[in-house]
Backbone as a chain_set.jsonl record, in Angstrom:
{"seq": "XXXXXXXXXXXXXXXXXXXXXXXXXXXXXXXXXXXXXXXXXXXXXXXXXXXXXXXXXXXXXXXXXXXXXXXXXXXXXXXXXXXXXXXXXXXXXXXXXXXXXXXXXXXXXXXXXXXXXXXXXXXXXXXXXXXXXXXXXXXXXXXXXXXXXXXXXXXXXXXXXXXXXXXXXXXXXXXXXXXXXXXXXXXXXXXXXXXXXXXXXXXXX", "coords": {"N": [[101.48, 42.296, 69.563], [103.342, 44.193, 68.722], [102.656, 44.392, 66.043], [100.112, 45.512, 66.182], [100.683, 47.974, 67.396], [102.297, 49.006, 65.399], [100.483, 49.465, 63.366], [98.927, 51.486, 64.54], [100.859, 53.459, 64.83], [101.455, 53.985, 62.194], [99.152, 55.288, 61.299], [99.216, 57.533, 62.953], [101.501, 58.74, 62.031], [101.032, 59.621, 59.454], [100.846, 62.262, 58.722], [103.336, 63.284, 59.212], [106.63, 64.45, 58.442], [108.973, 62.521, 56.595], [112.304, 61.644, 57.078], [115.293, 61.441, 55.002], [115.73, 58.347, 53.266], [118.13, 57.152, 53.001], [120.53, 54.766, 53.905], [122.509, 54.757, 56.872], [125.885, 54.636, 57.758], [127.754, 53.764, 60.665], [130.035, 55.696, 62.569], [133.473, 56.514, 61.637], [134.735, 55.843, 58.326], [136.446, 52.767, 57.662], [140.018, 52.39, 57.387], [141.786, 51.623, 54.337], [142.566, 48.2, 53.925], [142.018, 47.502, 56.516], [141.19, 45.049, 58.886], [138.12, 43.75, 59.34], [135.431, 42.714, 61.531], [132.533, 40.696, 62.378], [129.562, 40.914, 64.268], [126.653, 39.497, 65.718], [123.491, 40.014, 67.045], [120.453, 39.309, 68.792], [117.797, 41.041, 70.141], [115.085, 41.372, 70.652], [112.777, 43.706, 69.26], [114.173, 44.969, 66.349], [114.306, 47.607, 65.659], [114.877, 48.942, 67.991], [117.348, 48.002, 68.673], [119.297, 48.888, 66.971], [120.072, 51.683, 67.507], [121.754, 51.718, 69.958], [124.237, 50.73, 69.124], [125.016, 52.124, 66.868], [127.083, 54.813, 65.94], [129.042, 54.264, 67.772], [132.5, 54.372, 68.346], [134.493, 52.715, 66.081], [132.554, 51.004, 65.183], [131.352, 50.083, 62.123], [129.072, 49.537, 60.535], [125.556, 48.941, 61.03], [123.067, 46.616, 60.692], [119.687, 45.807, 60.301], [117.904, 42.761, 60.538], [117.04, 39.293, 59.86], [117.55, 36.17, 61.456], [118.646, 32.856, 62.438], [116.692, 31.005, 61.857], [114.88, 28.719, 59.653], [113.744, 29.406, 57.216], [114.345, 30.648, 53.98], [115.287, 33.865, 52.841], [113.232, 35.43, 54.273], [110.23, 37.372, 54.775], [109.208, 40.362, 56.535], [106.583, 40.075, 57.434], [106.312, 37.289, 57.444], [108.227, 36.514, 59.366], [107.215, 37.853, 61.613], [104.866, 36.462, 61.991], [105.735, 34.18, 63.156], [106.452, 31.644, 62.179], [108.852, 31.043, 60.916], [111.119, 30.528, 62.376], [113.087, 32.363, 62.641], [114.738, 35.121, 64.31], [114.257, 38.579, 65.03], [117.019, 40.635, 64.46], [120.246, 42.274, 64.802], [123.031, 42.961, 62.765], [126.397, 43.613, 63.088], [129.11, 45.267, 61.744], [132.436, 45.703, 62.506], [135.496, 47.295, 63.649], [137.938, 45.567, 65.127], [140.241, 46.605, 66.203], [139.552, 49.015, 67.185], [137.204, 48.851, 68.635], [136.222, 46.503, 71.006], [135.012, 43.077, 71.001], [134.031, 42.395, 73.446], [133.185, 44.861, 74.429], [131.044, 45.335, 72.719], [129.398, 43.251, 73.552], [128.821, 44.135, 76.139], [127.282, 46.426, 75.574], [125.154, 45.186, 74.276], [124.016, 43.481, 76.328], [123.126, 45.418, 78.166], [120.995, 46.533, 76.925], [118.886, 44.855, 76.71], [116.372, 42.61, 78.094], [117.537, 40.123, 79.816], [116.315, 38.096, 81.197], [113.898, 37.414, 80.185], [111.914, 35.001, 78.55], [111.688, 33.903, 75.318], [110.629, 36.357, 74.439], [110.695, 39.968, 74.377], [110.233, 42.631, 76.323], [107.25, 44.188, 75.371], [106.826, 42.551, 73.234], [106.065, 39.35, 72.204], [107.005, 35.923, 71.61], [108.978, 33.51, 69.741], [110.315, 34.828, 67.744], [111.12, 37.128, 68.893], [113.029, 36.517, 70.725], [115.969, 36.714, 72.835], [119.355, 36.586, 71.834], [122.757, 35.612, 71.292], [124.661, 35.389, 68.515], [127.336, 33.716, 67.679], [130.376, 34.106, 65.777], [132.815, 32.871, 65.7], [135.197, 30.856, 67.575], [136.359, 32.464, 69.558], [134.504, 34.523, 69.938], [132.388, 32.968, 70.888], [133.436, 32.004, 73.337], [133.797, 34.436, 74.71], [131.163, 35.373, 74.831], [129.847, 33.375, 76.358], [131.308, 33.574, 78.72], [130.673, 36.183, 79.551], [127.934, 35.938, 79.951], [127.854, 34.016, 82.002], [129.179, 35.442, 84.011], [127.391, 37.57, 84.521], [125.222, 36.122, 85.507], [126.276, 35.141, 87.884], [126.93, 37.491, 89.289], [124.454, 38.822, 89.569], [122.719, 36.851, 90.334], [120.963, 35.809, 88.544], [118.871, 33.835, 86.33], [119.658, 33.504, 83.25], [118.048, 33.835, 80.16], [118.945, 34.26, 77.615], [120.118, 33.047, 74.548], [123.117, 31.444, 73.401], [124.449, 30.872, 70.463], [125.581, 29.315, 67.344], [126.335, 31.479, 64.578], [124.348, 31.838, 61.668], [122.884, 31.975, 58.4], [122.171, 35.321, 57.578], [119.587, 37.51, 56.976], [118.972, 40.475, 55.411], [116.737, 42.921, 56.549], [113.736, 44.493, 55.262], [113.973, 47.644, 53.538], [112.639, 49.792, 54.767], [112.815, 49.222, 57.422], [115.422, 49.66, 58.135], [117.455, 51.699, 60.115], [115.198, 52.734, 61.383], [114.523, 54.299, 63.566], [115.59, 56.743, 62.937], [114.364, 57.493, 60.564], [111.694, 57.6, 61.243], [111.138, 59.143, 63.752], [109.103, 59.987, 65.59], [107.135, 57.967, 65.546], [108.774, 55.862, 66.319], [109.537, 56.611, 68.944], [107.042, 56.599, 70.191], [106.354, 53.887, 69.974], [108.489, 52.663, 71.43], [108.184, 53.735, 74.025], [105.576, 52.878, 74.582], [105.98, 50.178, 74.695], [107.323, 49.793, 77.013], [110.046, 49.553, 77.275], [112.29, 51.167, 78.147], [111.635, 51.588, 80.818], [111.779, 48.995, 81.917], [114.479, 48.419, 81.407], [115.653, 50.271, 83.087], [114.924, 49.201, 85.556], [116.399, 46.837, 85.532], [119.108, 47.52, 84.972], [119.603, 50.018, 85.949], [119.735, 52.324, 84.359]], "CA": [[101.465, 43.648, 70.135], [104.103, 45.095, 67.862], [101.921, 44.599, 64.79], [99.031, 46.451, 66.49], [101.295, 49.284, 67.588], [102.793, 49.482, 64.112], [99.345, 50.025, 62.646], [98.581, 52.762, 65.173], [101.914, 54.421, 64.528], [101.338, 54.363, 60.786], [98.091, 56.286, 61.195], [99.678, 58.763, 63.604], [102.59, 59.37, 61.297], [100.72, 59.948, 58.064], [101.049, 63.685, 58.456], [104.677, 63.715, 59.599], [107.656, 64.4, 57.4], [109.874, 61.381, 56.711], [113.643, 62.01, 56.656], [115.909, 60.677, 53.925], [115.774, 56.912, 53.468], [119.481, 56.631, 52.782], [121.091, 54.054, 55.058], [123.63, 55.474, 57.46], [126.902, 53.842, 58.41], [128.139, 54.322, 61.954], [131.444, 55.958, 62.784], [134.299, 56.85, 60.485], [135.002, 54.748, 57.406], [137.706, 52.107, 57.989], [141.126, 52.612, 56.479], [142.027, 50.502, 53.426], [143.36, 47.126, 54.504], [141.583, 47.214, 57.879], [140.516, 43.769, 59.055], [136.865, 43.959, 60.049], [134.782, 41.533, 62.088], [131.075, 40.764, 62.401], [128.859, 40.463, 65.472], [125.216, 39.399, 65.469], [122.731, 39.945, 68.29], [118.995, 39.443, 68.775], [117.355, 41.632, 71.4], [113.718, 41.839, 70.441], [112.566, 44.61, 68.129], [115.459, 45.474, 65.84], [114.293, 49.081, 65.645], [115.457, 49.421, 69.256], [118.699, 47.477, 68.87], [120.258, 49.617, 66.138], [120.634, 52.911, 68.082], [122.844, 51.607, 70.925], [125.511, 50.399, 68.487], [125.384, 53.137, 65.886], [127.812, 55.944, 66.496], [130.161, 53.809, 68.592], [133.78, 54.408, 67.649], [134.904, 51.385, 65.66], [131.437, 50.327, 64.516], [131.298, 50.527, 60.73], [127.683, 49.504, 60.077], [124.585, 48.157, 61.791], [122.011, 46.216, 59.765], [118.558, 45.069, 60.862], [117.579, 41.612, 59.712], [116.457, 38.085, 60.427], [118.501, 35.066, 61.494], [118.373, 31.813, 63.421], [115.595, 30.143, 61.445], [115.063, 27.814, 58.526], [113.171, 29.96, 55.992], [115.257, 31.485, 53.207], [114.781, 35.177, 52.407], [111.914, 35.675, 54.858], [109.708, 38.738, 54.83], [108.851, 40.81, 57.884], [105.299, 39.482, 57.786], [106.537, 35.875, 57.751], [108.927, 36.42, 60.648], [106.298, 38.309, 62.658], [103.863, 35.42, 62.208], [106.35, 33.211, 64.052], [106.641, 30.31, 61.621], [110.121, 30.89, 60.19], [112.207, 30.198, 63.291], [114.034, 33.475, 62.712], [114.578, 36.198, 65.28], [114.703, 39.906, 64.613], [118.392, 40.758, 64.944], [121.109, 43.267, 64.163], [124.38, 42.494, 62.436], [127.313, 44.739, 63.255], [130.463, 45.175, 61.197], [133.231, 46.574, 63.369], [136.954, 47.23, 63.598], [138.371, 45.073, 66.437], [141.341, 47.422, 66.718], [138.983, 50.244, 67.751], [136.187, 48.477, 69.616], [136.337, 45.071, 71.27], [133.776, 42.302, 71.036], [133.555, 42.49, 74.822], [132.437, 46.125, 74.545], [129.768, 45.119, 72.037], [128.595, 42.422, 74.45], [128.351, 45.011, 77.222], [126.194, 47.239, 75.017], [124.036, 44.275, 74.037], [123.365, 43.074, 77.576], [122.491, 46.549, 78.84], [119.859, 47.005, 76.13], [117.881, 43.795, 76.631], [115.955, 41.947, 79.329], [118.07, 38.771, 79.647], [115.522, 37.135, 81.958], [112.666, 37.115, 79.444], [111.963, 33.796, 77.721], [110.944, 34.008, 74.054], [109.983, 37.651, 74.326], [111.408, 41.128, 74.877], [109.325, 43.724, 76.647], [105.853, 43.9, 75.021], [106.773, 41.67, 72.06], [106.157, 37.957, 72.617], [107.196, 34.941, 70.554], [110.372, 33.138, 69.479], [110.918, 35.812, 66.845], [111.621, 38.227, 69.725], [113.948, 35.987, 71.736], [117.3, 37.319, 72.871], [120.375, 35.599, 71.473], [124.062, 36.015, 70.774], [125.054, 34.487, 67.433], [128.794, 33.869, 67.587], [130.957, 33.839, 64.459], [134.027, 32.058, 65.843], [135.402, 30.345, 68.922], [136.646, 33.548, 70.498], [133.229, 35.165, 70.267], [131.627, 32.036, 71.721], [134.007, 32.015, 74.685], [133.519, 35.734, 75.327], [129.724, 35.451, 75.097], [129.532, 32.488, 77.478], [131.929, 34.132, 79.923], [129.902, 37.351, 79.986], [126.653, 35.432, 80.453], [128.114, 33.379, 83.296], [129.527, 36.485, 84.971], [126.165, 38.275, 84.904], [124.414, 35.227, 86.335], [126.883, 35.058, 89.213], [126.849, 38.797, 89.95], [123.077, 39.218, 89.869], [121.911, 35.716, 90.752], [119.919, 35.646, 87.539], [118.838, 32.726, 85.38], [119.578, 34.229, 81.982], [117.407, 33.07, 79.088], [119.582, 34.588, 76.335], [120.801, 31.922, 73.917], [124.419, 31.644, 72.763], [124.364, 29.864, 69.404], [126.39, 29.657, 66.164], [125.734, 32.348, 63.563], [124.001, 31.232, 60.394], [122.524, 32.955, 57.372], [121.535, 36.555, 58.057], [118.834, 38.114, 55.884], [118.722, 41.896, 55.634], [115.323, 43.283, 56.582], [113.262, 45.454, 54.279], [114.656, 48.931, 53.688], [111.958, 50.711, 55.681], [113.201, 48.889, 58.796], [116.79, 50.1, 58.408], [117.507, 53.019, 60.763], [113.808, 53.163, 61.556], [114.448, 55.361, 64.577], [115.958, 58.011, 62.302], [113.382, 57.822, 59.534], [110.377, 57.807, 61.845], [111.43, 59.354, 65.176], [107.905, 60.089, 66.418], [106.567, 56.621, 65.655], [109.719, 55.053, 67.094], [109.43, 56.997, 70.352], [105.741, 56.134, 70.662], [106.452, 52.43, 70.123], [109.426, 52.312, 72.5], [107.564, 54.065, 75.305], [104.422, 52.014, 74.765], [106.448, 48.817, 74.955], [107.9, 49.743, 78.347], [111.443, 49.11, 77.177], [113.191, 51.942, 79.003], [111.252, 51.353, 82.212], [112.331, 47.696, 82.323], [115.938, 48.542, 81.415], [115.987, 50.998, 84.314], [114.794, 48.252, 86.663], [117.457, 45.829, 85.458], [120.474, 48.029, 84.856], [119.744, 51.316, 86.579], [120.134, 53.318, 83.372]], "C": [[102.169, 44.623, 69.213], [103.342, 45.39, 66.581], [100.783, 45.6, 65.012], [99.586, 47.853, 66.637], [101.764, 49.871, 66.271], [101.662, 50.114, 63.31], [98.927, 51.369, 63.203], [99.58, 53.83, 64.783], [101.839, 54.893, 63.078], [100.292, 55.462, 60.619], [98.523, 57.609, 61.802], [100.657, 59.508, 62.724], [102.275, 59.778, 59.879], [101.025, 61.401, 57.737], [102.434, 64.179, 58.788], [105.623, 63.611, 58.432], [108.571, 63.229, 57.658], [111.244, 61.786, 56.217], [114.127, 61.126, 55.523], [115.983, 59.203, 54.259], [117.155, 56.333, 53.254], [119.991, 55.978, 54.047], [122.33, 54.775, 55.543], [124.606, 54.494, 58.084], [127.337, 54.555, 59.667], [129.633, 54.557, 62.007], [132.169, 56.287, 61.502], [134.534, 55.626, 59.617], [136.344, 54.106, 57.752], [138.778, 52.417, 56.958], [141.284, 51.416, 55.553], [142.92, 49.457, 54.088], [142.976, 46.772, 55.926], [140.842, 45.882, 57.924], [139.28, 43.976, 59.925], [136.301, 42.633, 60.548], [133.278, 41.773, 62.129], [130.542, 40.231, 63.723], [127.365, 40.473, 65.175], [124.477, 39.17, 66.777], [121.233, 40.046, 68.015], [118.561, 39.954, 70.138], [115.939, 42.144, 71.317], [113.658, 42.743, 69.226], [113.872, 45.208, 67.626], [115.477, 46.984, 65.677], [115.047, 49.624, 66.856], [116.885, 48.946, 69.476], [119.733, 48.133, 67.968], [120.879, 50.821, 66.856], [121.781, 52.721, 69.063], [124.214, 51.368, 70.293], [125.966, 51.469, 67.501], [126.064, 54.323, 66.571], [128.947, 55.551, 67.41], [131.444, 53.851, 67.765], [134.224, 52.987, 67.333], [133.805, 50.572, 65.019], [131.28, 50.922, 63.124], [129.86, 50.561, 60.22], [126.844, 48.634, 60.993], [123.406, 47.88, 60.866], [120.933, 45.435, 60.497], [118.223, 43.903, 59.945], [117.025, 40.447, 60.509], [117.489, 36.967, 60.388], [118.058, 34.041, 62.528], [117.276, 30.847, 63.046], [115.911, 29.327, 60.214], [114.554, 28.381, 57.192], [114.169, 30.864, 55.283], [114.55, 32.773, 52.774], [113.39, 35.489, 52.968], [111.513, 37.14, 54.771], [109.405, 39.088, 56.285], [107.548, 40.158, 58.344], [105.466, 38.014, 58.173], [107.215, 35.702, 59.106], [107.996, 36.796, 61.791], [105.235, 37.266, 62.98], [104.408, 34.28, 63.054], [106.639, 31.844, 63.479], [107.978, 30.049, 60.959], [111.261, 30.401, 61.069], [113.212, 31.32, 63.459], [113.712, 34.409, 63.875], [114.921, 37.513, 64.608], [116.076, 40.131, 65.244], [119.083, 41.939, 64.28], [122.465, 42.635, 63.917], [125.297, 43.707, 62.358], [128.646, 44.405, 62.616], [131.306, 46.182, 61.969], [134.725, 46.334, 63.179], [137.451, 46.8, 64.977], [139.527, 45.863, 67.036], [140.818, 48.673, 67.424], [137.869, 49.977, 68.758], [136.223, 46.966, 69.781], [134.975, 44.389, 71.212], [133.169, 42.35, 72.434], [132.757, 43.775, 75.048], [131.075, 45.991, 73.859], [128.842, 44.262, 72.892], [128.007, 43.258, 75.59], [127.164, 45.852, 76.753], [124.95, 46.379, 74.808], [123.29, 43.965, 75.329], [122.573, 44.215, 78.197], [121.341, 47.165, 78.037], [118.802, 45.93, 75.918], [117.429, 43.41, 78.036], [116.403, 40.492, 79.211], [117.279, 37.698, 80.382], [114.285, 36.669, 81.199], [112.86, 35.916, 78.521], [111.074, 33.99, 76.493], [110.08, 35.266, 73.984], [110.987, 38.719, 74.719], [110.383, 42.232, 75.064], [107.906, 43.379, 76.187], [105.722, 42.916, 73.858], [107.025, 40.225, 72.472], [106.28, 37.031, 71.417], [108.675, 34.674, 70.325], [111.069, 34.145, 68.578], [111.479, 37.013, 67.604], [112.53, 37.726, 70.847], [115.256, 36.77, 71.733], [118.334, 36.232, 72.61], [121.653, 36.292, 71.037], [124.458, 34.969, 69.746], [126.558, 34.665, 67.205], [129.317, 33.417, 66.227], [132.257, 33.047, 64.518], [134.166, 31.647, 67.303], [135.666, 31.425, 69.955], [135.372, 34.278, 70.906], [132.385, 34.262, 71.165], [132.113, 32.075, 73.163], [133.679, 33.313, 75.414], [132.047, 35.857, 75.705], [129.342, 34.603, 76.305], [130.103, 33.02, 78.786], [131.127, 35.311, 80.45], [128.55, 36.932, 80.553], [126.825, 34.83, 81.843], [128.416, 34.423, 84.372], [128.285, 37.232, 85.453], [125.282, 37.412, 85.802], [124.954, 35.165, 87.761], [126.734, 36.372, 89.977], [125.437, 39.098, 90.428], [122.218, 38.077, 90.415], [120.772, 35.425, 89.802], [120.004, 34.282, 86.847], [118.594, 33.349, 84.014], [119.041, 33.33, 80.873], [118.073, 33.274, 77.733], [120.371, 33.402, 75.794], [122.156, 32.354, 73.363], [124.567, 30.524, 71.747], [125.21, 30.279, 68.201], [125.627, 30.567, 65.206], [125.462, 31.552, 62.298], [123.704, 32.313, 59.375], [121.799, 34.135, 58.007], [120.881, 37.238, 56.865], [118.496, 39.561, 56.237], [117.226, 42.178, 55.586], [115.005, 44.316, 55.51], [113.817, 46.846, 54.585], [113.958, 49.858, 54.683], [112.252, 50.402, 57.149], [114.601, 49.402, 59.142], [116.771, 51.521, 58.981], [116.105, 53.594, 60.977], [113.698, 54.333, 62.529], [114.836, 56.721, 64.028], [114.896, 58.452, 61.293], [112.033, 58.225, 60.129], [110.516, 58.051, 63.353], [110.201, 59.411, 66.072], [107.283, 58.712, 66.62], [107.454, 55.729, 66.51], [109.586, 55.347, 68.584], [108.128, 56.487, 70.956], [105.782, 54.631, 70.914], [107.31, 52.057, 71.328], [108.823, 52.583, 73.881], [106.388, 53.142, 75.601], [104.798, 50.597, 75.129], [107.079, 48.687, 76.344], [109.361, 49.356, 78.384], [112.348, 49.86, 78.163], [112.883, 51.742, 80.485], [111.855, 50.043, 82.724], [113.857, 47.739, 82.358], [116.407, 49.279, 82.663], [115.933, 50.063, 85.518], [115.97, 47.28, 86.704], [118.851, 46.407, 85.644], [120.69, 49.389, 85.511], [120.188, 52.405, 85.643], [118.91, 53.978, 82.781]], "O": [[101.681, 45.722, 68.949], [103.377, 46.516, 66.084], [100.511, 46.436, 64.149], [99.043, 48.808, 66.081], [101.65, 51.075, 66.04], [101.839, 51.145, 62.662], [98.607, 52.289, 62.45], [99.212, 54.956, 64.448], [102.122, 56.052, 62.775], [100.506, 56.437, 59.898], [98.242, 58.676, 61.254], [100.656, 60.738, 62.668], [103.162, 60.239, 59.161], [101.413, 61.729, 56.616], [102.703, 65.374, 58.666], [105.441, 62.783, 57.54], [108.92, 62.957, 58.806], [111.379, 62.225, 55.075], [113.45, 60.175, 55.131], [116.264, 58.836, 55.4], [117.324, 55.115, 53.324], [119.903, 56.552, 55.132], [123.1, 55.328, 54.758], [124.207, 53.618, 58.851], [127.3, 55.783, 59.746], [130.415, 53.724, 61.548], [131.576, 56.336, 60.425], [134.533, 54.499, 60.113], [137.288, 54.814, 58.101], [138.476, 52.676, 55.793], [140.95, 50.297, 55.941], [143.912, 49.796, 54.734], [143.54, 45.839, 56.499], [139.97, 45.622, 57.095], [139.385, 44.333, 61.098], [136.654, 41.566, 60.046], [132.808, 42.895, 61.942], [131.018, 39.216, 64.232], [126.87, 41.349, 64.466], [124.794, 38.246, 67.527], [120.802, 40.775, 67.122], [118.911, 39.376, 71.167], [115.62, 43.211, 71.841], [114.41, 42.557, 68.269], [114.592, 45.871, 68.374], [116.548, 47.582, 65.567], [115.757, 50.625, 66.767], [117.565, 49.439, 70.376], [120.932, 47.952, 68.178], [122.099, 50.976, 66.824], [122.73, 53.504, 69.016], [125.236, 51.756, 70.858], [127.164, 51.691, 67.325], [125.653, 54.762, 67.645], [129.746, 56.403, 67.797], [131.462, 53.412, 66.615], [134.319, 52.151, 68.231], [134.078, 49.558, 64.377], [131.097, 52.13, 62.975], [129.468, 51.512, 59.543], [127.345, 47.716, 61.643], [122.813, 48.809, 60.317], [121.239, 44.498, 61.234], [118.253, 44.038, 58.722], [116.605, 40.588, 61.657], [118.22, 36.827, 59.408], [117.211, 34.317, 63.378], [116.95, 29.953, 63.827], [117.061, 29.25, 59.78], [114.916, 27.862, 56.136], [114.769, 31.742, 55.904], [113.379, 32.763, 52.396], [112.47, 35.783, 52.205], [112.362, 38.029, 54.703], [109.354, 38.213, 57.15], [107.424, 39.741, 59.495], [104.834, 37.546, 59.12], [106.823, 34.845, 59.898], [107.986, 36.131, 62.827], [104.757, 37.193, 64.112], [103.639, 33.497, 63.61], [107.041, 30.95, 64.223], [108.221, 28.94, 60.484], [112.267, 29.909, 60.557], [114.091, 31.247, 64.318], [112.579, 34.477, 64.352], [115.774, 37.561, 63.721], [116.272, 39.85, 66.426], [118.571, 42.523, 63.325], [122.979, 41.878, 64.74], [125.016, 44.684, 61.664], [129.243, 43.371, 62.918], [130.95, 47.356, 62.078], [135.151, 45.318, 62.629], [137.393, 47.594, 65.915], [139.767, 45.797, 68.242], [141.551, 49.316, 68.175], [137.622, 50.799, 69.64], [136.25, 46.232, 68.793], [133.932, 45.027, 71.352], [131.948, 42.347, 72.591], [131.765, 43.771, 75.777], [130.069, 46.483, 74.371], [127.638, 44.514, 72.952], [126.841, 43.101, 75.954], [126.163, 45.971, 77.459], [123.835, 46.794, 75.125], [122.078, 44.162, 75.416], [121.47, 44.004, 78.701], [120.784, 48.192, 78.425], [117.93, 46.065, 75.059], [118.022, 43.825, 79.032], [115.719, 39.696, 78.568], [117.546, 36.509, 80.208], [113.694, 35.643, 81.537], [113.854, 35.832, 77.799], [109.869, 34.212, 76.612], [108.94, 35.226, 73.522], [112.015, 38.416, 75.325], [109.757, 42.702, 74.114], [107.395, 42.335, 76.592], [104.612, 42.494, 73.533], [108.078, 39.909, 73.026], [105.739, 37.306, 70.347], [109.524, 35.497, 70.666], [112.289, 34.296, 68.645], [112.22, 37.819, 67.042], [112.77, 38.445, 71.817], [115.603, 37.412, 70.741], [118.211, 35.108, 73.096], [121.636, 37.397, 70.493], [124.577, 33.788, 70.074], [126.99, 35.651, 66.608], [128.791, 32.49, 65.611], [132.75, 32.596, 63.484], [133.364, 32.035, 68.153], [135.238, 31.308, 71.103], [135.184, 34.609, 72.077], [131.739, 34.741, 72.097], [131.315, 32.167, 74.095], [133.327, 33.296, 76.593], [131.716, 36.38, 76.769], [128.599, 35.056, 77.176], [129.463, 32.928, 79.834], [130.919, 35.431, 81.657], [128.079, 37.513, 81.53], [126.038, 35.102, 82.749], [127.961, 34.299, 85.509], [128.138, 37.497, 86.647], [124.668, 37.913, 86.745], [124.188, 35.139, 88.724], [126.446, 36.367, 91.174], [125.239, 39.57, 91.548], [121.112, 38.311, 90.903], [119.745, 34.869, 90.192], [121.066, 33.664, 86.789], [117.461, 33.681, 83.665], [119.518, 32.213, 80.674], [117.79, 32.53, 76.794], [121.194, 32.822, 76.502], [122.32, 33.488, 72.914], [124.783, 29.368, 72.113], [125.526, 31.459, 68.046], [124.414, 30.433, 65.047], [126.255, 30.695, 61.908], [124.21, 33.431, 59.473], [120.928, 33.963, 58.86], [121.54, 37.513, 55.863], [117.822, 39.832, 57.231], [116.533, 41.72, 54.679], [115.901, 44.929, 54.93], [114.093, 47.18, 55.738], [114.624, 50.632, 55.372], [111.972, 51.222, 58.023], [114.927, 49.559, 60.318], [116.156, 52.425, 58.414], [115.869, 54.785, 60.776], [112.886, 55.239, 62.341], [114.454, 57.747, 64.59], [114.576, 59.636, 61.188], [111.328, 59.076, 59.588], [110.052, 57.235, 64.148], [110.246, 58.931, 67.204], [106.945, 58.338, 67.743], [106.965, 54.941, 67.32], [109.528, 54.424, 69.396], [108.105, 56.003, 72.088], [105.301, 54.155, 71.943], [106.908, 51.235, 72.151], [108.938, 51.761, 74.789], [106.221, 52.679, 76.73], [104.036, 49.892, 75.791], [107.34, 47.573, 76.797], [109.86, 48.884, 79.405], [113.087, 49.237, 78.925], [113.795, 51.732, 81.311], [112.381, 49.991, 83.836], [114.466, 47.152, 83.253], [117.446, 48.944, 83.23], [116.792, 50.125, 86.397], [116.472, 46.944, 87.776], [119.671, 45.857, 86.379], [121.823, 49.86, 85.617], [120.921, 53.311, 86.038], [119.034, 54.852, 81.923]]}, "num_chains": 1, "name": "protein.A"}
């Protein structure tokens, strides 16, 4: 579905102006000597998972990429075909003194459909699964606790995986900050995929 929509969006956007391709870091630059941490989340299309984290105080950068599979240096086409084992994901570098991992988890959960198995919204396949890739024991404990809490509060059976972080491969440059570079195409895709409608049903936002 995403590949079909992407082709449609490309044709629609041929006549639109494309903003600067320079990658944008989120928030203020960290002070020298600041100890930074990394968080990695998969929530379906990475175009839609960058905006919620960017601009958050304490978030230094958000990178779209691929992780969780066996293929080294995969391309977008390879991941989209479903044979690499990778999921589209975002990797966040943040300052734990300014934003907690728990806050990042909250943002993550409220921007995905945790009930969907091997898909998110209109995109189907393991490459669009939802997952939390933890980088240490504290992140693992926090992720499992938040998942368990949501299941108890809502009575849900959450499909989101909580697994160790592995190699993360940065996606092609045209995918970075896609929502900024191609706002019309991004809006068309997001609306067509029914993402906001489903998030409203789940989270009331």
